[in-house]
Structure formats: C-alpha cells, structure tokens
mmCIF file of C-alpha atoms in Angstrom:
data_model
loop_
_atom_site.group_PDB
_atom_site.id
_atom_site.type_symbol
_atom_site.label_atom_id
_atom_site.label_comp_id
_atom_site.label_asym_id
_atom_site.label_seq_id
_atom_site.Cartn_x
_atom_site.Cartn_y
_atom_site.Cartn_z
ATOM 1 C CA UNK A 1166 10.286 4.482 0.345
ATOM 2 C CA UNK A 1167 10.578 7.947 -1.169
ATOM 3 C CA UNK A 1168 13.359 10.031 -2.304
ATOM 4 C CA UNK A 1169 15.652 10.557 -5.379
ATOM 5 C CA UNK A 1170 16.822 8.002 -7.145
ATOM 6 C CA UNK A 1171 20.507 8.876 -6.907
ATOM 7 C CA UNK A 1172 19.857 9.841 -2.759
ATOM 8 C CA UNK A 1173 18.629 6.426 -2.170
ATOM 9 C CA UNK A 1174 21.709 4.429 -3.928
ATOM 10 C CA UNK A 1175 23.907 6.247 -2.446
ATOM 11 C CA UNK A 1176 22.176 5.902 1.033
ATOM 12 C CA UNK A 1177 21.729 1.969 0.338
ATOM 13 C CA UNK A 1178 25.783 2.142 -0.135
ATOM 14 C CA UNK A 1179 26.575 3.260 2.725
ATOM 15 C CA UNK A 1180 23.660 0.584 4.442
ATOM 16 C CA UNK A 1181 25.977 -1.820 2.700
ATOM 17 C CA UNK A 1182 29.359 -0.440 3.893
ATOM 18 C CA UNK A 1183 27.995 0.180 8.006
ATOM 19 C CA UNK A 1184 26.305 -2.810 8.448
ATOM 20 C CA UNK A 1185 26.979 -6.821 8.546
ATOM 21 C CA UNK A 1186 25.402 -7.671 5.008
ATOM 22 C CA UNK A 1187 26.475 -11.299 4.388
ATOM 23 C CA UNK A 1188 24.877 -11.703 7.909
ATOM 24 C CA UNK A 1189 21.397 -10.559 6.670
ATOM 25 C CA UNK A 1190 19.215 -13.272 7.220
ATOM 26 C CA UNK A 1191 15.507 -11.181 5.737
ATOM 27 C CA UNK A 1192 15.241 -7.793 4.102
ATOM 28 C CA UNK A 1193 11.607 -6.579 4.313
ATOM 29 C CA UNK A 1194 10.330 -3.597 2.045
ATOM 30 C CA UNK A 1195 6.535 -1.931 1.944
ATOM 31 C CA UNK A 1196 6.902 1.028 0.179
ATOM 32 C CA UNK A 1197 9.933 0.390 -2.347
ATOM 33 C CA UNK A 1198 10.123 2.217 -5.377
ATOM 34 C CA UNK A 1199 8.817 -0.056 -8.539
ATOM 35 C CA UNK A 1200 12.485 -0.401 -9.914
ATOM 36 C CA UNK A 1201 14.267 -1.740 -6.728
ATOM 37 C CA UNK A 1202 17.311 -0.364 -8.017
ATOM 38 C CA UNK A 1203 18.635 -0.299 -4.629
ATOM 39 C CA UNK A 1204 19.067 -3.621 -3.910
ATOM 40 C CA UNK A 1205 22.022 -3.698 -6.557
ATOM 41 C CA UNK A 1206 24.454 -1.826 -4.515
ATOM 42 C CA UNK A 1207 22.889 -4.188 -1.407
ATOM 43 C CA UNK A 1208 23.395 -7.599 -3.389
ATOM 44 C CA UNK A 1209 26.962 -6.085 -4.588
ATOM 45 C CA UNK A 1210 27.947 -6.558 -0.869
ATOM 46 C CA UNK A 1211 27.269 -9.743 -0.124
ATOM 47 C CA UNK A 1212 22.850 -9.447 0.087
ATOM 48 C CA UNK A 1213 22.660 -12.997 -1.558
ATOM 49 C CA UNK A 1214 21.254 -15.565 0.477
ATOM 50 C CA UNK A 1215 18.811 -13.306 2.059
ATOM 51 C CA UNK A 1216 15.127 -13.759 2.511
ATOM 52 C CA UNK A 1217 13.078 -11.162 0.730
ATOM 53 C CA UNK A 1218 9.483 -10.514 2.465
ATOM 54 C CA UNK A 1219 7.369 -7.463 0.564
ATOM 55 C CA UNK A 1220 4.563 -6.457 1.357
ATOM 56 C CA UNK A 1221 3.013 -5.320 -2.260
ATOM 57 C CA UNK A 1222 2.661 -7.138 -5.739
ATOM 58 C CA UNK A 1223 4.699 -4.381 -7.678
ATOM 59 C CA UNK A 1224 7.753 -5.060 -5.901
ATOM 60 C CA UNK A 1225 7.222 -8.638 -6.333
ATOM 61 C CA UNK A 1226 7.249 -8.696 -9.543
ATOM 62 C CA UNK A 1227 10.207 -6.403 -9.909
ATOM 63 C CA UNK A 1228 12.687 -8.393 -7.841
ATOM 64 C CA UNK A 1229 11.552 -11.831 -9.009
ATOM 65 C CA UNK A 1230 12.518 -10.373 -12.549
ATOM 66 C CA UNK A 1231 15.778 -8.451 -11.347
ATOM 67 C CA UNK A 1232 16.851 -10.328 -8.660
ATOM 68 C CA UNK A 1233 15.974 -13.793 -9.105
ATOM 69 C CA UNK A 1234 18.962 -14.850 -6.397
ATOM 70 C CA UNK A 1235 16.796 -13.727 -3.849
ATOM 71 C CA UNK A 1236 13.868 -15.998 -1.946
ATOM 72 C CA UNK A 1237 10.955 -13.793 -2.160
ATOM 73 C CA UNK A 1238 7.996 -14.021 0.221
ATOM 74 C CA UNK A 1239 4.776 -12.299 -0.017
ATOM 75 C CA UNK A 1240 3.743 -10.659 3.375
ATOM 76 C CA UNK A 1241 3.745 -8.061 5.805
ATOM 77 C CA UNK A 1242 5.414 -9.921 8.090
ATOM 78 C CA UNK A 1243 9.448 -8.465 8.123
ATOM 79 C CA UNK A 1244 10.653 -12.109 8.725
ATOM 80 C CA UNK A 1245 7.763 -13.952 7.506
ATOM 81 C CA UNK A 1246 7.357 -15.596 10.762
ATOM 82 C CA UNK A 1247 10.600 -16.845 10.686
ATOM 83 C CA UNK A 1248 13.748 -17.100 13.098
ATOM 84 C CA UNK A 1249 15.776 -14.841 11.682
ATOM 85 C CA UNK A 1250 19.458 -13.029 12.653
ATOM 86 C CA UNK A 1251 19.703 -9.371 11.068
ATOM 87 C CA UNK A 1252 16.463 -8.212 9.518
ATOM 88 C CA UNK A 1253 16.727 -5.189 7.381
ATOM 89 C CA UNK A 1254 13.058 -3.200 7.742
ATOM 90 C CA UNK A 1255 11.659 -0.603 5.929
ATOM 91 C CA UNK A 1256 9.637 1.484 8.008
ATOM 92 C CA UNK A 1257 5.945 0.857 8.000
ATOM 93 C CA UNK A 1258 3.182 3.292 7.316
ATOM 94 C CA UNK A 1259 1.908 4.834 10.458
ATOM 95 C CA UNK A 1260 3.221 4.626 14.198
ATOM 96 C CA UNK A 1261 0.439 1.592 14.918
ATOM 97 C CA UNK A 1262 1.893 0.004 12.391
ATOM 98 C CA UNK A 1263 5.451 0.793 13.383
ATOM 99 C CA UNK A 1264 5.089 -0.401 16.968
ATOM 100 C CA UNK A 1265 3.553 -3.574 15.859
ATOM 101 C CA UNK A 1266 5.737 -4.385 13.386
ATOM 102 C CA UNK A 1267 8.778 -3.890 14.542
ATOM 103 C CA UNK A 1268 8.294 -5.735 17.916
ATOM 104 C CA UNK A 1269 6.997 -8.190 15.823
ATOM 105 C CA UNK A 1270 10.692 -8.726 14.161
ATOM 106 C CA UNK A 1271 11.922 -7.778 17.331
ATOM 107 C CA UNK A 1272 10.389 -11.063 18.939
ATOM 108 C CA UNK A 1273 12.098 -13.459 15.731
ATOM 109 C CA UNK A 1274 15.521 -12.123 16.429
ATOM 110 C CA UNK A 1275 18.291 -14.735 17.541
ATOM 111 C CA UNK A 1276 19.828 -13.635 20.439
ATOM 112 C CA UNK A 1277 22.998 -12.856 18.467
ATOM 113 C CA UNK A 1278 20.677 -10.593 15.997
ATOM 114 C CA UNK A 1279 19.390 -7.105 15.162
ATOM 115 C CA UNK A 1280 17.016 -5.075 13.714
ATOM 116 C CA UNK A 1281 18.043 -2.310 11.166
ATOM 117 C CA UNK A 1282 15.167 -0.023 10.467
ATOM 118 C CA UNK A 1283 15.533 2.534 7.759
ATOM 119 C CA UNK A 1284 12.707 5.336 6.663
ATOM 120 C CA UNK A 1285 12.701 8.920 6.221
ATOM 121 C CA UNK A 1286 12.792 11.741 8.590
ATOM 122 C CA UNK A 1287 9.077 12.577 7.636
ATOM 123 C CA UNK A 1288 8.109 9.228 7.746
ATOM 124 C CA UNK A 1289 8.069 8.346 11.372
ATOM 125 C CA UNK A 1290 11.978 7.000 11.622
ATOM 126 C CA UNK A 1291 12.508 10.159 14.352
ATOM 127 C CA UNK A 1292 9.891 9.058 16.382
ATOM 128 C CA UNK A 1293 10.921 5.434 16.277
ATOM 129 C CA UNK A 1294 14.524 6.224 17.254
ATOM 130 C CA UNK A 1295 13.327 7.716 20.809
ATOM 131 C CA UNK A 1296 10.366 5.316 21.112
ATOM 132 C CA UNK A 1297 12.274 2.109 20.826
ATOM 133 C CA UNK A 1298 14.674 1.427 23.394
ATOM 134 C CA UNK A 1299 18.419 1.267 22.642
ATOM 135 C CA UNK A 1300 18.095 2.462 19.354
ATOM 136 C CA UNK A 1301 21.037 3.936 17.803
ATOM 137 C CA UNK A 1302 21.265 6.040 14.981
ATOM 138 C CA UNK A 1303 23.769 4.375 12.271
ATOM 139 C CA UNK A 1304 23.641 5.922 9.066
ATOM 140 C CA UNK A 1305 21.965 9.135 8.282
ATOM 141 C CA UNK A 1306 22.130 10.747 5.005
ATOM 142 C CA UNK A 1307 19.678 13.354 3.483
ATOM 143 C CA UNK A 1308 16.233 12.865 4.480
ATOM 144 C CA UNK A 1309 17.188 9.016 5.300
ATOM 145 C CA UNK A 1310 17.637 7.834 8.723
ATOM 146 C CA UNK A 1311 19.147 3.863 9.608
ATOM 147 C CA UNK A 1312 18.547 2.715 13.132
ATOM 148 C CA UNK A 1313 19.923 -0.359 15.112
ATOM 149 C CA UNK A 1314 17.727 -1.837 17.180
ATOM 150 C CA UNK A 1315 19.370 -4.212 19.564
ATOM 151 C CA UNK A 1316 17.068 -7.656 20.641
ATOM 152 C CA UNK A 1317 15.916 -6.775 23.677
ATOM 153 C CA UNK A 1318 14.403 -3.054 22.454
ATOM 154 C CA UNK A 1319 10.891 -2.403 24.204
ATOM 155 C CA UNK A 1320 8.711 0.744 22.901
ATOM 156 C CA UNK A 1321 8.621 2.848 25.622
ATOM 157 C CA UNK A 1322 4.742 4.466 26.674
ATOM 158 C CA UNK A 1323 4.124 7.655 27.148
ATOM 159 C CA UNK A 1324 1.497 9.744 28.688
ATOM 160 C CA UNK A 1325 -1.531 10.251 26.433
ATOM 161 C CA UNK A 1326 -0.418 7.564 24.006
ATOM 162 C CA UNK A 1327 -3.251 5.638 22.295
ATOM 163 C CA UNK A 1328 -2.843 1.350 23.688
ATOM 164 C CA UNK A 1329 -2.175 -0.313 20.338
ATOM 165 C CA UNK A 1330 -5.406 -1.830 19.278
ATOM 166 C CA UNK A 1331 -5.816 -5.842 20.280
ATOM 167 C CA UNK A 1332 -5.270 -7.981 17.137
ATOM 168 C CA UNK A 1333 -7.962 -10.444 17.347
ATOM 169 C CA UNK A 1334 -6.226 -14.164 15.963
ATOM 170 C CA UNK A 1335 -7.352 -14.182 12.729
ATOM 171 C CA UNK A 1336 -5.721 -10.776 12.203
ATOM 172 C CA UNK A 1337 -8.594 -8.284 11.146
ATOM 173 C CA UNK A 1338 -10.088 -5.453 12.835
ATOM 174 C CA UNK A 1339 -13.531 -4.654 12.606
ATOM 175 C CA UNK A 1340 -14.564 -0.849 11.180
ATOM 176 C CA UNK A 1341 -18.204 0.187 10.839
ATOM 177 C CA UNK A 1342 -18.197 2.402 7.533
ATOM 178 C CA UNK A 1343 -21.694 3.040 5.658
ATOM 179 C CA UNK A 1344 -23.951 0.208 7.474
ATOM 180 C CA UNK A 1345 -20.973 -2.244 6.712
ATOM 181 C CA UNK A 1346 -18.672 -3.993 8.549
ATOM 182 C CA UNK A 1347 -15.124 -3.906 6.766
ATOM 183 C CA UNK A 1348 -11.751 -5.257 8.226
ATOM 184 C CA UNK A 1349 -9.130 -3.607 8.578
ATOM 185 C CA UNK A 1350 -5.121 -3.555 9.730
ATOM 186 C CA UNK A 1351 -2.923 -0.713 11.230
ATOM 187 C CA UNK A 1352 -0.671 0.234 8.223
ATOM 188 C CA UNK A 1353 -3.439 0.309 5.223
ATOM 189 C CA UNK A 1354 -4.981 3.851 3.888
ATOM 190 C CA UNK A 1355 -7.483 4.926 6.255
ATOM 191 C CA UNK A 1356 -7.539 1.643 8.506
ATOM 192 C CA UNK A 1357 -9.098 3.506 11.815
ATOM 193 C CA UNK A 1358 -11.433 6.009 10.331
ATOM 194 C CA UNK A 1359 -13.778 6.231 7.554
ATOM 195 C CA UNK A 1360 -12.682 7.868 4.154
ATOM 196 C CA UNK A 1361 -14.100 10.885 3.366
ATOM 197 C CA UNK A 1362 -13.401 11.076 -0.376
ATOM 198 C CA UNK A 1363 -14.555 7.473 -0.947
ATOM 199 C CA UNK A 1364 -17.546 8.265 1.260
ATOM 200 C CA UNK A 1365 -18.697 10.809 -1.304
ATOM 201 C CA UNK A 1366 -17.861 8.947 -4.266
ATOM 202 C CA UNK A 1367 -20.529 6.042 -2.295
ATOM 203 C CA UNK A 1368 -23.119 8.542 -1.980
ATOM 204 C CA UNK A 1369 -21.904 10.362 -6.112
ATOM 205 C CA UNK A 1370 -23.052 6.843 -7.145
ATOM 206 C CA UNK A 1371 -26.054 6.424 -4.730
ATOM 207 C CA UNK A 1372 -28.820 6.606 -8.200
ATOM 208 C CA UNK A 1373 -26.668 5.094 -10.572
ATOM 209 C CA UNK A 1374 -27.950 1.943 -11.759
ATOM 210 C CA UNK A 1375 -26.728 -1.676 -11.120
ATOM 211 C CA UNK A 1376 -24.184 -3.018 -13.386
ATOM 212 C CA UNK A 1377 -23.646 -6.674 -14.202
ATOM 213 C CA UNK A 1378 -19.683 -6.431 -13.844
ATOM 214 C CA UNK A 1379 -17.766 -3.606 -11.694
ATOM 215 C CA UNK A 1380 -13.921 -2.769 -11.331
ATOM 216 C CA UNK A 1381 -12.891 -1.558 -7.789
ATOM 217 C CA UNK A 1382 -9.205 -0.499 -8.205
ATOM 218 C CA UNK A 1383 -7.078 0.087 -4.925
ATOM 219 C CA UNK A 1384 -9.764 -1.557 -2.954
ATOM 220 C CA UNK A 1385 -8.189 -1.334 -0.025
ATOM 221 C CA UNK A 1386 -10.343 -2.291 3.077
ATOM 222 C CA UNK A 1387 -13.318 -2.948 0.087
ATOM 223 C CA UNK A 1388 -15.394 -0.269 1.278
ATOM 224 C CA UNK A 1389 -16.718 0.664 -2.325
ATOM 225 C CA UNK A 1390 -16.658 -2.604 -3.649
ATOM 226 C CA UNK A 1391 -18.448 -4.303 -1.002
ATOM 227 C CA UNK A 1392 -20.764 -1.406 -0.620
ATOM 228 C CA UNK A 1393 -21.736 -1.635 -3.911
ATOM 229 C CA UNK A 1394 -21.947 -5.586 -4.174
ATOM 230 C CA UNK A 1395 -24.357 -5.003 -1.374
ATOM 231 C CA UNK A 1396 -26.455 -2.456 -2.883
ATOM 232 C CA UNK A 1397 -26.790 -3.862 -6.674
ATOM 233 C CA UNK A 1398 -27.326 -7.802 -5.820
ATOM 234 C CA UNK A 1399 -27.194 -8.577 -9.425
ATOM 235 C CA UNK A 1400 -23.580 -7.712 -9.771
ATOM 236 C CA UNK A 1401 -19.943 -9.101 -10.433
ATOM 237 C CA UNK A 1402 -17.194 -7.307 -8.740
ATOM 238 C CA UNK A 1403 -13.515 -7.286 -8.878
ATOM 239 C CA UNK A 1404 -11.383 -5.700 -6.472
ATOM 240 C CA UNK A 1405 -7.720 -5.541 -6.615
ATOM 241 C CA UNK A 1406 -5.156 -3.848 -5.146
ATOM 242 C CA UNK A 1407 -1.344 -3.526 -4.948
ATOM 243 C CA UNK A 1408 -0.879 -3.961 -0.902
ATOM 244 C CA UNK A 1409 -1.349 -7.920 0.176
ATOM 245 C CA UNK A 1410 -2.807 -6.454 3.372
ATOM 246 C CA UNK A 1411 -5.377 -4.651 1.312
ATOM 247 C CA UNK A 1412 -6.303 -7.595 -0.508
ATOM 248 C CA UNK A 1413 -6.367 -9.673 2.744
ATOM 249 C CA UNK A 1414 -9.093 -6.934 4.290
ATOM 250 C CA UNK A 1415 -11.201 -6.774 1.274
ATOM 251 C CA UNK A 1416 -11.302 -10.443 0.741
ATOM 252 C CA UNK A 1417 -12.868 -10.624 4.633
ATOM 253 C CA UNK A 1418 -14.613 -8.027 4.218
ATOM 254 C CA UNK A 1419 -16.477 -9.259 1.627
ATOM 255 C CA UNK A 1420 -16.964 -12.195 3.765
ATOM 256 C CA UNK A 1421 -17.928 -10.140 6.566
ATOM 257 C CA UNK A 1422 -20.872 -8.886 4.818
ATOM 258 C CA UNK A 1423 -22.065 -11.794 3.205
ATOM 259 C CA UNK A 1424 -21.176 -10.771 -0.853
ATOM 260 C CA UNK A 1425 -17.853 -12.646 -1.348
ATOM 261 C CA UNK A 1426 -20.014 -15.492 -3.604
ATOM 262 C CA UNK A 1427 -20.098 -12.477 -6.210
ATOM 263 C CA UNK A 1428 -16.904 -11.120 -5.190
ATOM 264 C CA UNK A 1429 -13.176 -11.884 -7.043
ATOM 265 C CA UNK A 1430 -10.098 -10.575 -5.202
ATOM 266 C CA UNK A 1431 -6.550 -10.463 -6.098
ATOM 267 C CA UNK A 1432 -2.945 -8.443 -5.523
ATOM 268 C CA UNK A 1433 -2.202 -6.493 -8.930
ATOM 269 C CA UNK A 1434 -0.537 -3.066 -9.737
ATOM 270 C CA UNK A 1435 -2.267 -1.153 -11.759
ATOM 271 C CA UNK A 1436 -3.552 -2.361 -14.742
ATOM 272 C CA UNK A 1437 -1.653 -6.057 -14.856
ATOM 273 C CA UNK A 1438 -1.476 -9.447 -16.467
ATOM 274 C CA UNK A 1439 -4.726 -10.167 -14.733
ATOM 275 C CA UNK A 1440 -6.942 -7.464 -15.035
ATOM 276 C CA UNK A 1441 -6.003 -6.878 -19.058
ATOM 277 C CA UNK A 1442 -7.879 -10.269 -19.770
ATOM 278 C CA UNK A 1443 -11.109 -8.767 -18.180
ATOM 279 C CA UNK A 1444 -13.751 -5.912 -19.511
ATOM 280 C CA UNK A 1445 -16.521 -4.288 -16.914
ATOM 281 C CA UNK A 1446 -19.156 -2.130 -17.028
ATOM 282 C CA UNK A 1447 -18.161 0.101 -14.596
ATOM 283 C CA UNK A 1448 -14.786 0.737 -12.767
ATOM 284 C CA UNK A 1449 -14.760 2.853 -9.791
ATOM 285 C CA UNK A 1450 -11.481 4.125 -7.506
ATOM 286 C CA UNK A 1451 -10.385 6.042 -5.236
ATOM 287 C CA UNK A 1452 -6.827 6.050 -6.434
ATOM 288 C CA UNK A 1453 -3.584 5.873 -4.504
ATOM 289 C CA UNK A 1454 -2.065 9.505 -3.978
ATOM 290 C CA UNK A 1455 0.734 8.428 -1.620
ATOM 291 C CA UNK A 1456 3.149 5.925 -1.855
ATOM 292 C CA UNK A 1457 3.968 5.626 1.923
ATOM 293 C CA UNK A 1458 4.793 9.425 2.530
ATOM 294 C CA UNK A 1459 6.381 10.076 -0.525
ATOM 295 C CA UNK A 1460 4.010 11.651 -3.262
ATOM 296 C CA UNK A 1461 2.473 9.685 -6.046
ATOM 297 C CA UNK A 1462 1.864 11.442 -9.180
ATOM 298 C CA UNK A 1463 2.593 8.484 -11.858
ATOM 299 C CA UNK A 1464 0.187 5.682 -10.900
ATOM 300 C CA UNK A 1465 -3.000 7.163 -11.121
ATOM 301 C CA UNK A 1466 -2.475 8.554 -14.853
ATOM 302 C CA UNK A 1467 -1.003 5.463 -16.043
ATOM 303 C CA UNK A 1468 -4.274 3.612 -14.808
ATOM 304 C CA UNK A 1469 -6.785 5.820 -15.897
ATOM 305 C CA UNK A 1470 -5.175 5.459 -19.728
ATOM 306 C CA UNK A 1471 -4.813 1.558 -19.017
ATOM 307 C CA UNK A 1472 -8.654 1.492 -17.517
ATOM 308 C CA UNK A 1473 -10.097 3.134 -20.403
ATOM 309 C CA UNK A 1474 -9.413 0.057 -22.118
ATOM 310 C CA UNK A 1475 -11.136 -2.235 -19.875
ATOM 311 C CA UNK A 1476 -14.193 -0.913 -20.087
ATOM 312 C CA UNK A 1477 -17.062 -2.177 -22.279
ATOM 313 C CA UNK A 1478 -18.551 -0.173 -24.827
ATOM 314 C CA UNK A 1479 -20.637 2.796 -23.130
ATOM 315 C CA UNK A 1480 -18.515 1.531 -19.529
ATOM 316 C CA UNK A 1481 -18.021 4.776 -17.378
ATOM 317 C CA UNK A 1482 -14.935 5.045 -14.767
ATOM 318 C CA UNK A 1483 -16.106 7.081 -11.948
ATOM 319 C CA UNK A 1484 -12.626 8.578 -9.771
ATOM 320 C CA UNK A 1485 -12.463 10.984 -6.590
ATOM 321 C CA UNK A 1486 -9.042 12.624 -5.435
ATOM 322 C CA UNK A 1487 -8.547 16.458 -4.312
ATOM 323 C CA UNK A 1488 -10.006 18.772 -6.087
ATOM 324 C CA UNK A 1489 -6.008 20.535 -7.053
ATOM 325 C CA UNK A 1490 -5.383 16.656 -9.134
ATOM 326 C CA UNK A 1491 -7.848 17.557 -11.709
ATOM 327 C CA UNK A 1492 -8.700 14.252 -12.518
ATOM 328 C CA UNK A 1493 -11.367 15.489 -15.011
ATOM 329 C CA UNK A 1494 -8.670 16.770 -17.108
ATOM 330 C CA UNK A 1495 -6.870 13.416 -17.624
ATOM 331 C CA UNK A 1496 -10.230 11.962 -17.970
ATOM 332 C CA UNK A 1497 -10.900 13.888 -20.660
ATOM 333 C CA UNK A 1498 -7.909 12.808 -22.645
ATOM 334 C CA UNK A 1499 -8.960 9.100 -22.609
ATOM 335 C CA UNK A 1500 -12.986 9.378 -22.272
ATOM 336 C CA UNK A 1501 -16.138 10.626 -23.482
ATOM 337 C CA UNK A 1502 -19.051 12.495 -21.934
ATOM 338 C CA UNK A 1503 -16.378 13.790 -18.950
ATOM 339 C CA UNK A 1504 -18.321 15.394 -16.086
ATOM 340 C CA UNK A 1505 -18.046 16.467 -12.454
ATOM 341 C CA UNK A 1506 -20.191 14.488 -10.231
ATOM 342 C CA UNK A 1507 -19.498 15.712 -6.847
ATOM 343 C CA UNK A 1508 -17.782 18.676 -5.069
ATOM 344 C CA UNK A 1509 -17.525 18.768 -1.499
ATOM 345 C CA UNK A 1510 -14.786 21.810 -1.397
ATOM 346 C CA UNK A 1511 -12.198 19.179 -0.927
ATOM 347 C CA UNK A 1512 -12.420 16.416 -2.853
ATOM 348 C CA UNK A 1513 -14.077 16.207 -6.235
ATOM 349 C CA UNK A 1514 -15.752 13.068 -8.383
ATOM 350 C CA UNK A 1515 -15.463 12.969 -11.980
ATOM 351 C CA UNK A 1516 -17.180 10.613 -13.918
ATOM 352 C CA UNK A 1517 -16.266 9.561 -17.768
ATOM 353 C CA UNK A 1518 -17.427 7.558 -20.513
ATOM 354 C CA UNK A 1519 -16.061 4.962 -23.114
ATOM 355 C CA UNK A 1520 -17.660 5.908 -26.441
ATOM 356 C CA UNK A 1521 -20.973 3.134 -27.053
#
C-alpha cells in the first residue's frame, strides 16, 4: 500500500466504521507500509481475533512486535488456505495476480462471507471493481478505493484478454532468462519477462572474477544469483529478499539449475538480524524501486549504507537502477574507488569499493 500516512488512517477508519470488523475472520496485506500503523484504528474496532496472512518479512516483523494479539501467518495466500468468513485483501501487484488471488479467497469464503478488497485507484482496484462480478464500491476516499465482493463473484473475460497462465501443482512457473531456467509467480517484479536492468548488470559483471562468497539482495526470481552461482562454480551465494514469494522462486530456482548445494536462501528486509552476522566478497542488486505502485525512495539508501558494512576488506557492491537515481552518488558517500560500469541510456551500473 501507498499513500500518506494521515490518508491511510483515516481511510482504515472509515474501513472500520463501514464494514463488519469483529466478523473478520483473515486480514491479508502485500504491500503494507513498514509501520502498520493502520491496523490500530482496525484493532480499535474490534480486529482482534483475526488471522493475519502477509506476504513479506518486513511486515512480519512489524506486527509480531506491535500487534502481538494478532495470529500471524507467512504467505501469499489471503486466507492461508483456510475456511474463512470476511477476508480483508490488499490488492495484489498486477492484474494476473489480482485474478488469481482473489478467486483464490473467493473459493475459502463461507457461504455467509465476503471479500473486502482495498488498493488504490492506480493500482488496479478500478479495474477489479468492473472485472469481478457484483462488486460494489464501499468506501472510497482519496486515491483509496474498498470493494465488496460478494461469494459467488466470477471475473468476467473479455475480448483480447490474456488466459491466466496454468499453475502447475507445485506452484512455479518456468521463465527462460540468460540460458537459465528460473521460476517464477504472477505478482513478483518482472515474473513474465526478462529484466532488462538486471540483464545488463549480468553481462557489467560478465569478466569479473569469481568470488568465494556473494550477496544477492532482492533476489527475486534469483536470476543474478543463480546466474552467477552457475558461472563461478567455486562460489558461496546468499540471496535474500523481503517477498516470501521471491524467496520461494529463488530457492527453486536454484534447484532448477542444479546450484542450490552452494546456494543459502532466506526472507529478510534489508540489511537484518541475519544478514549482519555475515561478510562477502561481493554483493550485487538490483534494488527495489517500487513498493507495489507506490514509489520507494528509502530502502535502497538505507541498504547501500548497511551493505557497506558487510563487505570484506577490498569487497565491491555492484547496483543498477535508472540512470535519474544516481546511485553512484550515494555510493560514493559509503565506498571507495566509485565508478560507472554500464550505461545503456536507461539504466546505469555503478560499481564501488570497501577500502582493502
């Protein structure tokens, strides 16, 4: 989720005052700001014995701290896989995703229940409100949107509409990226189609040699991290990112291609409990820009100044992004020996040193 924090309490107030609360049975969030301040006006009304499913580690963390009331699951499931009466939804990332998803709650609903999907206009929640069958708008404030989605809602095809992709049953999609095979899911950065900044950070690094221990941060899929792991044999590599999903893809992916013997995987934001224990030679990301729609312009500067830590002595952290973020800059302020790698006219590698 993305707006201002005073536009979204006030638009979570009036979620609590227009819909059943106590009756809540799972609240399910994907892109919620790192604070969850929200939920206090939620759990204020009566949001106590609900089931909590999120589907990143940041917001985790947060509301096992904050709101320790709540039963919090790890997933990207909204109910879990659980029965469940009124589900609360944030809206996913992507229509795919959105038509999956939600007739995936859909499907868990009692047939006394309903499904109350909040997002932002320029998010998607438009679309869904004339794609999903008696969907009613309940609650609109600013750029925020509530729908109700009765039981029995069906998304409604039209002409020239992609068919939703077939799920195979362990839940992965295959993607061809770079003579790899990586899995993927509707809803993760890039899931259907190649990358092209991380694609030119691949080929930035293509004469750099191997490294005994490398950092892939916001792995997503794993196409640099398993790319490389492929390429230097020798090599230990850690890939992390703050999506479950993510981590989920990588971790097969890895598997996929044969490298997950040399390959540790976990769910962390930014630089976290886990990753401050560890040092590596190298650390290499393609950094998160977006936090669902909204802008991200905090994460990646926090990391880089939190990365330059981790490295070993003479380490370099190698980042691509568009060229207008300037990454070199920020580089600069934490590194040695800060240089631009790669242009391409729209993204732009930088690669920096900690001093030997």
């Amino acid at each position: 989720m993305a707006t201002d924090q005073r536009a979204l309490e006030r638009f979570f107030q009036g979620v609590a005052d227009q819909t059943p609360t106590p009756a809540w049975s799972h609240l399910h969030l994907v892109h919620w700001p790192g604070d969850c301040s929200p939920l206090v006006p939620l759990t204020a009304a009566g949001f106590q014995g609900t089931t909590l499913t999120v589907a990143r580690a940041s917001i985790v963390r947060v509301a096992r701290e904050r709101f320790p009331q709540l039963g919090v699951i790890p997933t990207d499931h909204p109910t879990a896989g659980q029965p469940a009466d009124h589900v609360l939804m944030e809206l996913p990332q992507g229509r795919t995703a959105t038509r999956l998803t939600v007739t995936a709650a859909l499907g868990q609903l009692s047939p006394t229940g309903a499904l109350w999907l909040f997002g932002r206009r320029d998010g998607g929640i438009l679309w869904a409100a004339k794609r999903f069958t008696g969907a009613t708008t309940v609650l609109s404030r600013g750029h925020l949107r509530l729908l109700r989605l009765p039981r029995d809602s069906l998304f409604q095809e039209r002409p020239g509409d992609p068919p939703p992709p077939a799920i195979p049953a362990d839940g992965f999609l295959p993607l061809d990226v770079a003579g790899l095979t990586l899995a993927t899911r509707p809803g993760l950065f890039s899931w259907d189609s190649p990358d092209p900044a991380s694609l030119l950070l691949l080929a930035a690094l293509e004469d750099t040699p191997p490294v005994p221990r490398l950092l892939d941060w916001g792995c997503g899929s794993g196409l640099l991290g398993v790319a490389l792991a492929r390429r230097w044999p020798g090599c230990r590599v850690t890939m992390t990112d703050d999506q479950f999903s993510a981590v989920a893809c990588a971790r097969q992916s890895a598997a996929w291609n044969g490298v997950d013997k040399r390959c540790q995987i976990w769910a962390e934001a930014g630089i976290g409990e886990t990753l401050s224990k560890h040092t590596f030679d190298a650390i290499v990301t393609n950094p998160p820009f977006h936090r669902g729609v909204a802008t991200d312009r905090h994460t990646t500067p926090t990391f880089l100044r939190a990365a330059a830590q981790r490295l070993a002595p003479g380490g370099s952290l190698w980042v691509v992004g568009n060229r207008f973020l300037d990454y070199g800059t920020r580089l600069a302020q934490v590194l040695t020996r800060v240089r631009q790698v790669a242009d391409d006219g729209r993204f732009t590698v930088w690669q920096g040193h900690r001093q030997a």
